[in-house]
């Protein structure tokens, strides 16, 4: 049963600004599948740790928080321990610290368990992150690694959240480096992922391609 649910996962991985959220949400709507943003889970733990002024480099303390927190990540609301963190998790403070929390193995283990439980409870879904294909759902029916050029990715973030394009580009590059060089489940494409460059493509066009791949894999 559980393994079947995991096979009904579409894994969408890739770096910041590659278009994961937009594309994964559109796909989930088209295919009538649930959607999970695993980055929001790491962001929410970071938010809660900062709220309690925890030392983010204290792995045990932050792991304990991750294990004990009541966390709800919905399509348009993120609630942790009763706090609505929806807006705050997108702010610069959380964005600047989340890579540190995401590099904590204790936190990752806990988030991985929750992600797998979520898929079992919902019979699969469209799940976006960094290690979804490589580590969390190695049996996913379809694995997609989205990429885009650094300039396009920075511009998308500026269009979405405002800010200075050069600063955002530098911050993205730093986060990519931390995410892809950490010891535990770094950002990487899986050998069986379909790599899709979204730089010069319309969203609908990319969603069409992934939908088609899913239909073929599901036959
Ligand atoms: O996708 P995002 O920018 O919201 O992700 C926030 C951070 O969480 C980012 O630094 C990478 C990390 N992350 C991760 O390590 N593993 C995931 N499955 C999802 C996100």
Short mmCIF file of C-alpha atoms and ligand atoms in Angstrom, two decimals:
data_model
loop_
_atom_site.label_atom_id
_atom_site.label_comp_id
_atom_site.label_asym_id
_atom_site.label_seq_id
_atom_site.Cartn_x
_atom_site.Cartn_y
_atom_site.Cartn_z
CA UNK A 1 0.00 0.00 0.00
CA UNK A 2 2.63 2.48 1.16
CA UNK A 3 5.01 1.57 -1.65
CA UNK A 4 2.16 2.01 -4.17
CA UNK A 5 1.49 5.51 -2.85
CA UNK A 6 5.18 6.35 -3.17
CA UNK A 7 5.09 5.20 -6.78
CA UNK A 8 2.30 7.69 -7.42
CA UNK A 9 4.66 10.58 -6.66
CA UNK A 10 5.85 13.07 -9.24
CA UNK A 11 9.17 14.40 -7.90
CA UNK A 12 10.09 17.94 -8.94
CA UNK A 13 13.59 18.95 -7.86
CA UNK A 14 15.90 21.79 -8.81
CA UNK A 15 17.56 24.97 -7.56
CA UNK A 16 15.82 28.18 -6.43
CA UNK A 17 14.07 30.04 -9.23
CA UNK A 18 13.97 27.12 -11.67
CA UNK A 19 10.16 27.32 -11.66
CA UNK A 20 9.45 24.38 -9.34
CA UNK A 21 6.55 25.87 -7.39
CA UNK A 22 4.72 27.37 -10.35
CA UNK A 23 5.08 24.23 -12.42
CA UNK A 24 4.37 21.76 -9.61
CA UNK A 25 1.20 23.64 -8.58
CA UNK A 26 -0.05 23.81 -12.16
CA UNK A 27 0.64 20.10 -12.62
CA UNK A 28 -1.16 19.14 -9.43
CA UNK A 29 -4.22 21.13 -10.53
CA UNK A 30 -4.24 19.53 -13.97
CA UNK A 31 -3.74 16.00 -12.72
CA UNK A 32 -5.99 16.41 -9.65
CA UNK A 33 -3.13 15.34 -7.41
CA UNK A 34 -2.17 16.86 -4.06
CA UNK A 35 0.81 19.23 -3.93
CA UNK A 36 3.56 19.43 -1.28
CA UNK A 37 6.24 22.13 -1.07
CA UNK A 38 9.00 20.53 1.03
CA UNK A 39 11.07 23.73 0.98
CA UNK A 40 8.24 25.34 2.99
CA UNK A 41 8.75 22.64 5.64
CA UNK A 42 12.45 23.54 6.08
CA UNK A 43 11.53 27.21 6.01
CA UNK A 44 8.86 26.74 8.70
CA UNK A 45 11.28 24.94 11.04
CA UNK A 46 13.78 27.78 10.46
CA UNK A 47 11.09 30.36 11.24
CA UNK A 48 10.07 28.64 14.48
CA UNK A 49 13.71 28.17 15.57
CA UNK A 50 14.38 31.87 14.98
CA UNK A 51 11.19 32.86 16.80
CA UNK A 52 12.48 31.00 19.86
CA UNK A 53 15.96 32.46 19.32
CA UNK A 54 17.52 29.00 19.12
CA UNK A 55 21.16 28.68 18.11
CA UNK A 56 20.71 27.38 14.54
CA UNK A 57 24.12 25.72 14.63
CA UNK A 58 23.07 23.63 17.65
CA UNK A 59 22.03 20.52 15.72
CA UNK A 60 20.40 18.72 18.65
CA UNK A 61 18.25 21.62 19.76
CA UNK A 62 16.97 22.33 16.24
CA UNK A 63 16.39 18.61 15.59
CA UNK A 64 14.29 18.39 18.76
CA UNK A 65 12.18 21.30 17.56
CA UNK A 66 11.72 19.62 14.16
CA UNK A 67 10.70 16.33 15.79
CA UNK A 68 8.23 17.90 18.18
CA UNK A 69 6.65 20.63 16.06
CA UNK A 70 3.07 20.56 14.87
CA UNK A 71 3.51 21.45 11.20
CA UNK A 72 0.88 21.96 8.50
CA UNK A 73 2.02 22.82 5.00
CA UNK A 74 -1.00 23.44 2.78
CA UNK A 75 -1.24 24.89 -0.69
CA UNK A 76 -1.70 28.43 0.60
CA UNK A 77 -1.00 28.29 4.36
CA UNK A 78 1.94 27.22 6.48
CA UNK A 79 1.21 26.82 10.19
CA UNK A 80 3.81 25.74 12.75
CA UNK A 81 2.94 25.26 16.42
CA UNK A 82 -0.17 27.38 15.85
CA UNK A 83 1.80 30.28 14.29
CA UNK A 84 0.80 31.33 10.78
CA UNK A 85 4.23 31.48 9.11
CA UNK A 86 2.94 31.79 5.53
CA UNK A 87 4.39 35.25 4.84
CA UNK A 88 7.38 35.16 7.19
CA UNK A 89 8.90 32.01 5.67
CA UNK A 90 9.41 33.93 2.39
CA UNK A 91 11.17 36.86 4.09
CA UNK A 92 14.91 37.55 3.88
CA UNK A 93 15.65 36.44 7.48
CA UNK A 94 14.31 32.92 6.95
CA UNK A 95 15.70 32.73 3.40
CA UNK A 96 19.14 33.72 4.70
CA UNK A 97 19.17 31.00 7.37
CA UNK A 98 17.25 28.08 5.88
CA UNK A 99 20.27 26.39 4.27
CA UNK A 100 21.83 26.00 7.72
CA UNK A 101 18.73 24.24 9.04
CA UNK A 102 18.37 22.16 5.85
CA UNK A 103 21.94 20.89 6.32
CA UNK A 104 21.04 19.44 9.75
CA UNK A 105 20.75 15.64 9.34
CA UNK A 106 18.40 15.26 12.29
CA UNK A 107 16.02 17.79 10.75
CA UNK A 108 16.28 16.11 7.34
CA UNK A 109 15.47 12.67 8.75
CA UNK A 110 12.37 14.03 10.45
CA UNK A 111 11.21 15.97 7.38
CA UNK A 112 11.79 12.91 5.17
CA UNK A 113 9.59 10.75 7.43
CA UNK A 114 6.84 13.39 7.38
CA UNK A 115 7.04 13.70 3.59
CA UNK A 116 6.75 9.93 3.16
CA UNK A 117 3.82 9.81 5.58
CA UNK A 118 2.16 12.66 3.68
CA UNK A 119 2.44 10.71 0.39
CA UNK A 120 1.04 7.58 1.99
CA UNK A 121 -1.87 9.51 3.45
CA UNK A 122 -2.71 11.20 0.13
CA UNK A 123 -2.02 8.32 -2.25
CA UNK A 124 0.94 10.13 -3.81
CA UNK A 125 1.14 13.68 -5.12
CA UNK A 126 3.29 16.29 -6.82
CA UNK A 127 6.17 16.96 -4.45
CA UNK A 128 8.83 19.60 -4.96
CA UNK A 129 12.19 20.00 -3.25
CA UNK A 130 15.87 19.22 -3.64
CA UNK A 131 16.20 15.52 -2.73
CA UNK A 132 12.75 14.20 -3.59
CA UNK A 133 13.90 11.96 -6.46
CA UNK A 134 17.29 11.04 -5.03
CA UNK A 135 16.43 10.25 -1.41
CA UNK A 136 12.82 10.67 -0.30
CA UNK A 137 10.97 8.90 -3.14
CA UNK A 138 13.47 6.82 -5.11
CA UNK A 139 10.49 4.87 -6.56
CA UNK A 140 8.62 7.94 -7.83
CA UNK A 141 6.79 7.26 -11.09
CA UNK A 142 8.28 10.39 -12.64
CA UNK A 143 11.33 12.43 -11.62
CA UNK A 144 11.88 15.86 -13.08
CA UNK A 145 14.90 18.08 -12.45
CA UNK A 146 14.12 21.67 -13.41
CA UNK A 147 16.91 24.08 -14.22
CA UNK A 148 17.21 27.62 -15.61
CA UNK A 149 20.11 29.96 -16.22
CA UNK A 150 21.30 31.93 -13.15
CA UNK A 151 20.23 35.24 -14.75
CA UNK A 152 16.70 33.99 -15.44
CA UNK A 153 16.39 32.53 -11.95
CA UNK A 154 17.45 35.80 -10.29
CA UNK A 155 15.09 37.84 -12.46
CA UNK A 156 12.15 35.55 -11.57
CA UNK A 157 12.79 36.05 -7.86
CA UNK A 158 12.94 39.83 -8.35
CA UNK A 159 9.67 39.77 -10.32
CA UNK A 160 8.07 37.73 -7.55
CA UNK A 161 9.47 39.37 -4.40
CA UNK A 162 11.19 42.61 -5.53
CA UNK A 163 14.79 43.55 -4.66
CA UNK A 164 18.02 44.16 -6.46
CA UNK A 165 18.83 41.64 -9.18
CA UNK A 166 22.60 41.54 -8.50
CA UNK A 167 22.06 40.98 -4.76
CA UNK A 168 19.44 38.32 -5.36
CA UNK A 169 21.70 36.57 -7.89
CA UNK A 170 24.51 36.48 -5.31
CA UNK A 171 22.18 35.17 -2.59
CA UNK A 172 20.84 32.43 -4.91
CA UNK A 173 24.38 31.42 -5.88
CA UNK A 174 25.37 31.16 -2.21
CA UNK A 175 22.28 29.08 -1.33
CA UNK A 176 22.84 26.79 -4.34
CA UNK A 177 26.40 26.20 -3.21
CA UNK A 178 25.36 25.38 0.36
CA UNK A 179 22.48 23.14 -0.82
CA UNK A 180 24.54 21.24 -3.36
CA UNK A 181 27.68 20.71 -1.26
CA UNK A 182 26.12 19.65 2.06
CA UNK A 183 26.91 16.12 3.20
CA UNK A 184 23.32 14.93 3.71
CA UNK A 185 21.16 14.58 0.56
CA UNK A 186 22.56 17.50 -1.45
CA UNK A 187 20.73 19.14 -4.33
CA UNK A 188 21.42 16.89 -7.32
CA UNK A 189 19.59 15.40 -10.26
CA UNK A 190 18.91 11.68 -10.07
CA UNK A 191 20.36 9.51 -12.84
CA UNK A 192 16.80 8.63 -13.84
CA UNK A 193 15.46 12.22 -13.74
CA UNK A 194 14.27 14.04 -16.83
CA UNK A 195 16.19 17.34 -16.90
CA UNK A 196 14.09 20.27 -18.16
CA UNK A 197 15.59 23.73 -18.76
CA UNK A 198 12.81 26.28 -18.21
CA UNK A 199 14.86 29.39 -19.12
CA UNK A 200 13.19 30.26 -22.40
CA UNK A 201 9.95 28.33 -22.11
CA UNK A 202 6.39 29.24 -21.20
CA UNK A 203 5.02 27.60 -18.05
CA UNK A 204 2.19 25.87 -19.91
CA UNK A 205 4.64 24.41 -22.36
CA UNK A 206 6.72 22.84 -19.56
CA UNK A 207 3.59 21.62 -17.75
CA UNK A 208 2.35 20.02 -21.02
CA UNK A 209 5.65 18.18 -21.40
CA UNK A 210 5.65 16.84 -17.83
CA UNK A 211 1.96 15.88 -18.03
CA UNK A 212 2.68 13.93 -21.21
CA UNK A 213 5.59 12.13 -19.55
CA UNK A 214 3.37 11.24 -16.59
CA UNK A 215 0.62 9.88 -18.84
CA UNK A 216 3.16 7.70 -20.67
CA UNK A 217 4.76 6.44 -17.42
CA UNK A 218 1.36 5.64 -15.92
CA UNK A 219 0.28 3.35 -18.80
O1 LIG B 1 12.59 25.60 -2.39
P1 LIG B 1 12.90 26.61 -1.28
O2 LIG B 1 13.73 27.76 -1.73
O3 LIG B 1 11.67 27.06 -0.57
O4 LIG B 1 13.78 25.77 -0.24
C1 LIG B 1 14.21 26.33 0.96
C2 LIG B 1 15.51 25.69 1.42
O5 LIG B 1 15.26 24.36 1.86
C3 LIG B 1 16.61 25.63 0.38
O6 LIG B 1 17.77 26.22 0.91
C4 LIG B 1 16.83 24.18 0.12
C5 LIG B 1 16.17 23.47 1.27
N1 LIG B 1 15.45 22.27 0.85
C6 LIG B 1 16.07 21.07 1.02
O7 LIG B 1 17.21 21.03 1.48
N2 LIG B 1 15.43 19.93 0.69
C7 LIG B 1 14.20 19.98 0.18
N3 LIG B 1 13.58 18.82 -0.14
C8 LIG B 1 13.55 21.22 -0.04
C9 LIG B 1 14.23 22.36 0.30
#
